[in-house]
Amino acid sequence: DTAVSQTPKYLVTQMGNDKSIKCEQNLGHDTMYWYKQDSKKFLKIMFSYNNKELIINETVPNRFSPKSPDKAHLNLHINSLELGDSAVYFCASSQRDDRVVGTQYFGPGTRLLVL
Amino acid sequence: GQNIDQPTEMTATEGAIVQINCTYQTSGFNGLFWYQQHAGEAPTFLSYNVLDGLEEKGRFSSFLSRSKGYSYLLLKELQMKDSASYLCAVVDSNYQLIWGAGTKLIIKP
């Protein structure tokens, strides 16, 4: 069974559209994350979320919003897509015990191309 | 500001040994991770250091010196499948992960 899964794996869309990427983890972890990896391969954290707090990277535009229907899911919704949003988006999860950052398990990534 | 430095790219020969360095300046320190990322794939966990010293795991070892703000990942008996990017990440005083830009390792026969 896949520990962290994301859908879709590939997403090609037009500028201005709104899209969502789904993420699910079956590891029982309490914290989930969204990362953006651009063409230079730099991994940038966008959000971290557990049932207690949402931590947002201040540099992330408010067009990006995480939505968590339950502990095992953290979806990423993007409004008004722009060319610069083209990147690979990774979902990850970990178990944070007493504020210790646990090992992060990554999903396979969603390759977003905005035309 | 917080900063993690790694070489952008390294080249090594199959069967040899390579050391990938990582230096960091962060607001506090609560551990350091190394991840491996093959092209087109997700990062996968390699090692975690929170105390000074060397942690060995098969062909891979990771070293930490907190006083120097320095870590390295040592890969022995290199194989072609070790061609990948290696990411250093530090947990800061707010228990947030700060990621380096990664080192692309190229293995030649």
mmCIF file of C-alpha atoms in Angstrom:
data_model
loop_
_atom_site.group_PDB
_atom_site.id
_atom_site.type_symbol
_atom_site.label_atom_id
_atom_site.label_comp_id
_atom_site.label_asym_id
_atom_site.label_seq_id
_atom_site.Cartn_x
_atom_site.Cartn_y
_atom_site.Cartn_z
ATOM 1 C CA ASP A 1 0.000 0.000 0.000
ATOM 2 C CA THR A 2 1.226 3.474 -0.851
ATOM 3 C CA ALA A 3 2.062 5.430 2.299
ATOM 4 C CA VAL A 4 1.553 8.933 0.858
ATOM 5 C CA SER A 5 -0.393 9.299 -2.368
ATOM 6 C CA GLN A 6 -1.151 12.312 -4.531
ATOM 7 C CA THR A 7 -3.496 12.882 -7.442
ATOM 8 C CA PRO A 8 -3.126 13.798 -10.179
ATOM 9 C CA LYS A 9 0.441 12.923 -11.054
ATOM 10 C CA TYR A 10 0.415 15.316 -14.008
ATOM 11 C CA LEU A 11 -1.671 18.462 -14.380
ATOM 12 C CA VAL A 12 -1.639 20.698 -17.455
ATOM 13 C CA THR A 13 -3.913 23.730 -17.365
ATOM 14 C CA GLN A 14 -4.414 27.254 -18.627
ATOM 15 C CA MET A 15 -3.513 30.465 -16.864
ATOM 16 C CA GLY A 16 -6.321 31.811 -14.721
ATOM 17 C CA ASN A 17 -7.855 28.434 -13.952
ATOM 18 C CA ASP A 18 -8.487 27.070 -10.457
ATOM 19 C CA LYS A 19 -7.191 23.600 -9.643
ATOM 20 C CA SER A 20 -6.821 21.234 -6.702
ATOM 21 C CA ILE A 21 -4.274 18.565 -5.861
ATOM 22 C CA LYS A 22 -5.248 15.832 -3.449
ATOM 23 C CA CYS A 23 -3.052 14.119 -0.886
ATOM 24 C CA GLU A 24 -3.724 11.192 1.384
ATOM 25 C CA GLN A 25 -1.517 9.402 3.913
ATOM 26 C CA ASN A 26 -2.227 6.054 5.566
ATOM 27 C CA LEU A 27 0.631 6.187 8.057
ATOM 28 C CA GLY A 28 -1.429 7.601 10.898
ATOM 29 C CA HIS A 29 0.784 10.684 11.031
ATOM 30 C CA ASP A 30 -0.475 13.846 12.667
ATOM 31 C CA THR A 31 1.269 16.407 10.465
ATOM 32 C CA MET A 32 1.128 16.953 6.722
ATOM 33 C CA TYR A 33 3.027 19.308 4.451
ATOM 34 C CA TRP A 34 2.996 20.795 0.993
ATOM 35 C CA TYR A 35 6.244 21.570 -0.809
ATOM 36 C CA LYS A 36 7.003 23.239 -4.130
ATOM 37 C CA GLN A 37 10.057 22.183 -6.103
ATOM 38 C CA ASP A 38 10.917 24.474 -8.981
ATOM 39 C CA SER A 39 13.074 23.938 -12.045
ATOM 40 C CA LYS A 40 16.208 24.593 -9.998
ATOM 41 C CA LYS A 41 15.229 21.665 -7.769
ATOM 42 C CA PHE A 42 15.056 23.788 -4.630
ATOM 43 C CA LEU A 43 12.519 22.276 -2.210
ATOM 44 C CA LYS A 44 10.441 25.029 -0.611
ATOM 45 C CA ILE A 45 7.949 24.385 2.151
ATOM 46 C CA MET A 46 4.557 25.987 1.600
ATOM 47 C CA PHE A 47 2.444 24.753 4.491
ATOM 48 C CA SER A 48 2.629 22.459 7.457
ATOM 49 C CA TYR A 49 -0.592 21.417 9.142
ATOM 50 C CA ASN A 50 -1.776 19.257 11.989
ATOM 51 C CA ASN A 51 -4.967 19.259 13.953
ATOM 52 C CA LYS A 52 -3.615 21.997 16.167
ATOM 53 C CA GLU A 53 -2.028 24.519 13.901
ATOM 54 C CA LEU A 54 -1.537 25.625 10.338
ATOM 55 C CA ILE A 55 1.831 27.143 9.606
ATOM 56 C CA ILE A 56 2.013 29.115 6.412
ATOM 57 C CA ASN A 57 5.182 30.183 4.693
ATOM 58 C CA GLU A 58 4.745 33.928 4.397
ATOM 59 C CA THR A 59 6.117 33.974 0.881
ATOM 60 C CA VAL A 60 3.311 31.763 -0.429
ATOM 61 C CA PRO A 61 0.674 33.780 -2.340
ATOM 62 C CA ASN A 62 -2.814 33.648 -0.860
ATOM 63 C CA ARG A 63 -3.987 32.077 -4.116
ATOM 64 C CA PHE A 64 -2.729 28.853 -2.531
ATOM 65 C CA SER A 65 -4.828 27.374 0.256
ATOM 66 C CA PRO A 66 -4.628 24.030 2.064
ATOM 67 C CA LYS A 67 -7.818 22.196 2.897
ATOM 68 C CA SER A 68 -7.916 19.280 5.325
ATOM 69 C CA PRO A 69 -11.180 17.333 5.482
ATOM 70 C CA ASP A 70 -9.643 14.955 8.024
ATOM 71 C CA LYS A 71 -6.363 13.936 9.601
ATOM 72 C CA ALA A 72 -5.345 11.708 6.686
ATOM 73 C CA HIS A 73 -5.922 14.246 3.921
ATOM 74 C CA LEU A 74 -4.445 17.612 3.026
ATOM 75 C CA ASN A 75 -5.491 19.001 -0.334
ATOM 76 C CA LEU A 76 -3.956 21.999 -2.052
ATOM 77 C CA HIS A 77 -6.235 24.422 -3.852
ATOM 78 C CA ILE A 78 -4.802 26.986 -6.247
ATOM 79 C CA ASN A 79 -6.798 29.940 -7.577
ATOM 80 C CA SER A 80 -6.030 31.965 -10.688
ATOM 81 C CA LEU A 81 -3.066 29.898 -11.806
ATOM 82 C CA GLU A 82 -0.031 31.770 -13.141
ATOM 83 C CA LEU A 83 2.847 30.667 -15.357
ATOM 84 C CA GLY A 84 5.226 30.826 -12.386
ATOM 85 C CA ASP A 85 3.185 28.210 -10.567
ATOM 86 C CA SER A 86 4.572 25.550 -12.903
ATOM 87 C CA ALA A 87 6.584 23.201 -10.700
ATOM 88 C CA VAL A 88 6.458 19.853 -8.958
ATOM 89 C CA TYR A 89 4.322 19.863 -5.812
ATOM 90 C CA PHE A 90 5.091 17.286 -3.138
ATOM 91 C CA CYS A 91 2.892 16.306 -0.252
ATOM 92 C CA ALA A 92 4.585 14.824 2.826
ATOM 93 C CA SER A 93 3.639 13.611 6.286
ATOM 94 C CA SER A 94 5.400 13.010 9.581
ATOM 95 C CA GLN A 95 4.628 12.253 13.204
ATOM 96 C CA ARG A 96 5.492 15.121 15.496
ATOM 97 C CA ASP A 97 5.970 13.941 19.069
ATOM 98 C CA ASP A 98 6.402 16.703 21.610
ATOM 99 C CA ARG A 99 7.485 19.081 18.893
ATOM 100 C CA VAL A 100 10.137 16.713 17.585
ATOM 101 C CA VAL A 101 10.093 16.820 13.811
ATOM 102 C CA GLY A 102 9.788 13.244 12.646
ATOM 103 C CA THR A 103 11.030 11.738 9.413
ATOM 104 C CA GLN A 104 9.073 13.074 6.468
ATOM 105 C CA TYR A 105 7.506 10.657 4.004
ATOM 106 C CA PHE A 106 6.886 12.159 0.597
ATOM 107 C CA GLY A 107 4.226 11.479 -1.986
ATOM 108 C CA PRO A 108 5.239 10.881 -5.623
ATOM 109 C CA GLY A 109 4.701 14.509 -6.613
ATOM 110 C CA THR A 110 2.312 16.345 -8.933
ATOM 111 C CA ARG A 111 3.867 17.916 -12.008
ATOM 112 C CA LEU A 112 1.934 21.103 -12.732
ATOM 113 C CA LEU A 113 2.359 22.899 -16.023
ATOM 114 C CA VAL A 114 0.544 26.181 -16.548
ATOM 115 C CA LEU A 115 0.221 27.307 -20.169
ATOM 116 C CA GLY B 1 18.606 34.802 8.186
ATOM 117 C CA GLN B 2 18.726 31.062 7.963
ATOM 118 C CA ASN B 3 21.040 29.454 5.482
ATOM 119 C CA ILE B 4 22.112 25.982 4.441
ATOM 120 C CA ASP B 5 24.992 25.530 2.023
ATOM 121 C CA GLN B 6 25.779 22.482 -0.048
ATOM 122 C CA PRO B 7 27.822 22.111 -3.232
ATOM 123 C CA THR B 8 25.603 22.293 -6.281
ATOM 124 C CA GLU B 9 27.104 19.321 -8.074
ATOM 125 C CA MET B 10 29.750 16.647 -7.515
ATOM 126 C CA THR B 11 31.161 13.906 -9.717
ATOM 127 C CA ALA B 12 32.634 10.615 -8.533
ATOM 128 C CA THR B 13 33.660 7.249 -9.937
ATOM 129 C CA GLU B 14 31.856 3.967 -9.463
ATOM 130 C CA GLY B 15 33.401 2.020 -6.555
ATOM 131 C CA ALA B 16 34.937 5.121 -4.986
ATOM 132 C CA ILE B 17 34.044 7.147 -1.879
ATOM 133 C CA VAL B 18 32.465 10.609 -1.891
ATOM 134 C CA GLN B 19 31.768 13.089 0.890
ATOM 135 C CA ILE B 20 28.983 15.651 0.515
ATOM 136 C CA ASN B 21 29.285 18.588 2.899
ATOM 137 C CA CYS B 22 26.544 20.722 4.421
ATOM 138 C CA THR B 23 27.075 23.847 6.511
ATOM 139 C CA TYR B 24 24.246 25.641 8.225
ATOM 140 C CA GLN B 25 23.453 28.879 10.028
ATOM 141 C CA THR B 26 20.025 28.596 11.621
ATOM 142 C CA SER B 27 18.135 30.045 14.555
ATOM 143 C CA GLY B 28 18.689 27.120 16.880
ATOM 144 C CA PHE B 29 19.248 23.476 16.064
ATOM 145 C CA ASN B 30 17.092 20.441 16.738
ATOM 146 C CA GLY B 31 18.500 17.907 14.330
ATOM 147 C CA LEU B 32 19.713 17.449 10.772
ATOM 148 C CA PHE B 33 18.321 15.203 8.059
ATOM 149 C CA TRP B 34 19.791 13.858 4.834
ATOM 150 C CA TYR B 35 17.445 12.852 2.030
ATOM 151 C CA GLN B 36 18.101 11.261 -1.364
ATOM 152 C CA GLN B 37 16.130 12.289 -4.437
ATOM 153 C CA HIS B 38 16.434 10.496 -7.767
ATOM 154 C CA ALA B 39 15.488 12.464 -10.858
ATOM 155 C CA GLY B 40 11.735 12.630 -11.280
ATOM 156 C CA GLU B 41 11.059 11.009 -7.931
ATOM 157 C CA ALA B 42 10.232 12.076 -4.383
ATOM 158 C CA PRO B 43 12.873 12.588 -1.675
ATOM 159 C CA THR B 44 13.462 9.588 0.574
ATOM 160 C CA PHE B 45 14.928 9.576 4.081
ATOM 161 C CA LEU B 46 18.579 8.588 4.515
ATOM 162 C CA SER B 47 19.701 9.679 7.977
ATOM 163 C CA TYR B 48 19.061 11.848 11.014
ATOM 164 C CA ASN B 49 21.675 13.324 13.377
ATOM 165 C CA VAL B 50 20.953 15.294 16.522
ATOM 166 C CA LEU B 51 24.126 14.548 18.528
ATOM 167 C CA ASP B 52 27.725 15.091 17.443
ATOM 168 C CA GLY B 53 29.458 12.186 15.803
ATOM 169 C CA LEU B 54 29.147 9.646 13.067
ATOM 170 C CA GLU B 55 26.068 7.547 12.301
ATOM 171 C CA GLU B 56 26.753 4.583 10.031
ATOM 172 C CA LYS B 57 24.128 2.787 8.005
ATOM 173 C CA GLY B 58 25.510 0.342 5.472
ATOM 174 C CA ARG B 59 27.362 2.121 2.700
ATOM 175 C CA PHE B 60 26.111 5.515 3.916
ATOM 176 C CA SER B 61 27.348 7.431 6.972
ATOM 177 C CA SER B 62 26.407 10.864 8.260
ATOM 178 C CA PHE B 63 28.498 13.067 10.525
ATOM 179 C CA LEU B 64 27.511 16.072 12.618
ATOM 180 C CA SER B 65 29.452 18.791 14.432
ATOM 181 C CA ARG B 66 27.021 21.191 16.093
ATOM 182 C CA SER B 67 29.772 23.566 17.262
ATOM 183 C CA LYS B 68 30.926 24.002 13.671
ATOM 184 C CA GLY B 69 27.465 24.017 12.097
ATOM 185 C CA TYR B 70 28.636 21.262 9.810
ATOM 186 C CA SER B 71 27.556 17.878 8.576
ATOM 187 C CA TYR B 72 28.645 15.517 5.858
ATOM 188 C CA LEU B 73 27.197 12.499 4.121
ATOM 189 C CA LEU B 74 29.736 9.833 3.220
ATOM 190 C CA LEU B 75 28.923 7.336 0.489
ATOM 191 C CA LYS B 76 31.203 4.305 0.097
ATOM 192 C CA GLU B 77 31.550 1.742 -2.697
ATOM 193 C CA LEU B 78 29.633 3.998 -5.028
ATOM 194 C CA GLN B 79 27.155 2.400 -7.395
ATOM 195 C CA MET B 80 25.575 3.868 -10.501
ATOM 196 C CA LYS B 81 22.211 3.892 -8.716
ATOM 197 C CA ASP B 82 23.649 6.396 -6.219
ATOM 198 C CA SER B 83 23.410 9.066 -8.911
ATOM 199 C CA ALA B 84 20.857 11.407 -7.370
ATOM 200 C CA SER B 85 20.471 14.671 -5.511
ATOM 201 C CA TYR B 86 21.250 14.693 -1.796
ATOM 202 C CA LEU B 87 19.344 17.164 0.346
ATOM 203 C CA CYS B 88 20.441 18.460 3.737
ATOM 204 C CA ALA B 89 17.685 19.783 6.037
ATOM 205 C CA VAL B 90 17.981 21.315 9.507
ATOM 206 C CA VAL B 91 15.316 21.571 12.224
ATOM 207 C CA ASP B 92 15.455 25.071 13.705
ATOM 208 C CA SER B 93 14.465 26.395 17.133
ATOM 209 C CA ASN B 94 10.813 26.623 16.049
ATOM 210 C CA TYR B 95 10.925 22.959 15.018
ATOM 211 C CA GLN B 96 10.628 23.930 11.363
ATOM 212 C CA LEU B 97 12.603 22.152 8.648
ATOM 213 C CA ILE B 98 14.955 24.356 6.666
ATOM 214 C CA TRP B 99 16.063 22.727 3.404
ATOM 215 C CA GLY B 100 19.271 23.114 1.470
ATOM 216 C CA ALA B 101 19.196 23.337 -2.317
ATOM 217 C CA GLY B 102 20.640 19.840 -2.679
ATOM 218 C CA THR B 103 23.805 18.399 -4.200
ATOM 219 C CA LYS B 104 23.529 16.605 -7.518
ATOM 220 C CA LEU B 105 25.867 13.613 -7.471
ATOM 221 C CA ILE B 106 26.970 12.179 -10.816
ATOM 222 C CA ILE B 107 28.551 8.730 -10.813
ATOM 223 C CA LYS B 108 30.769 7.790 -13.746
ATOM 224 C CA PRO B 109 31.787 4.232 -14.669
#
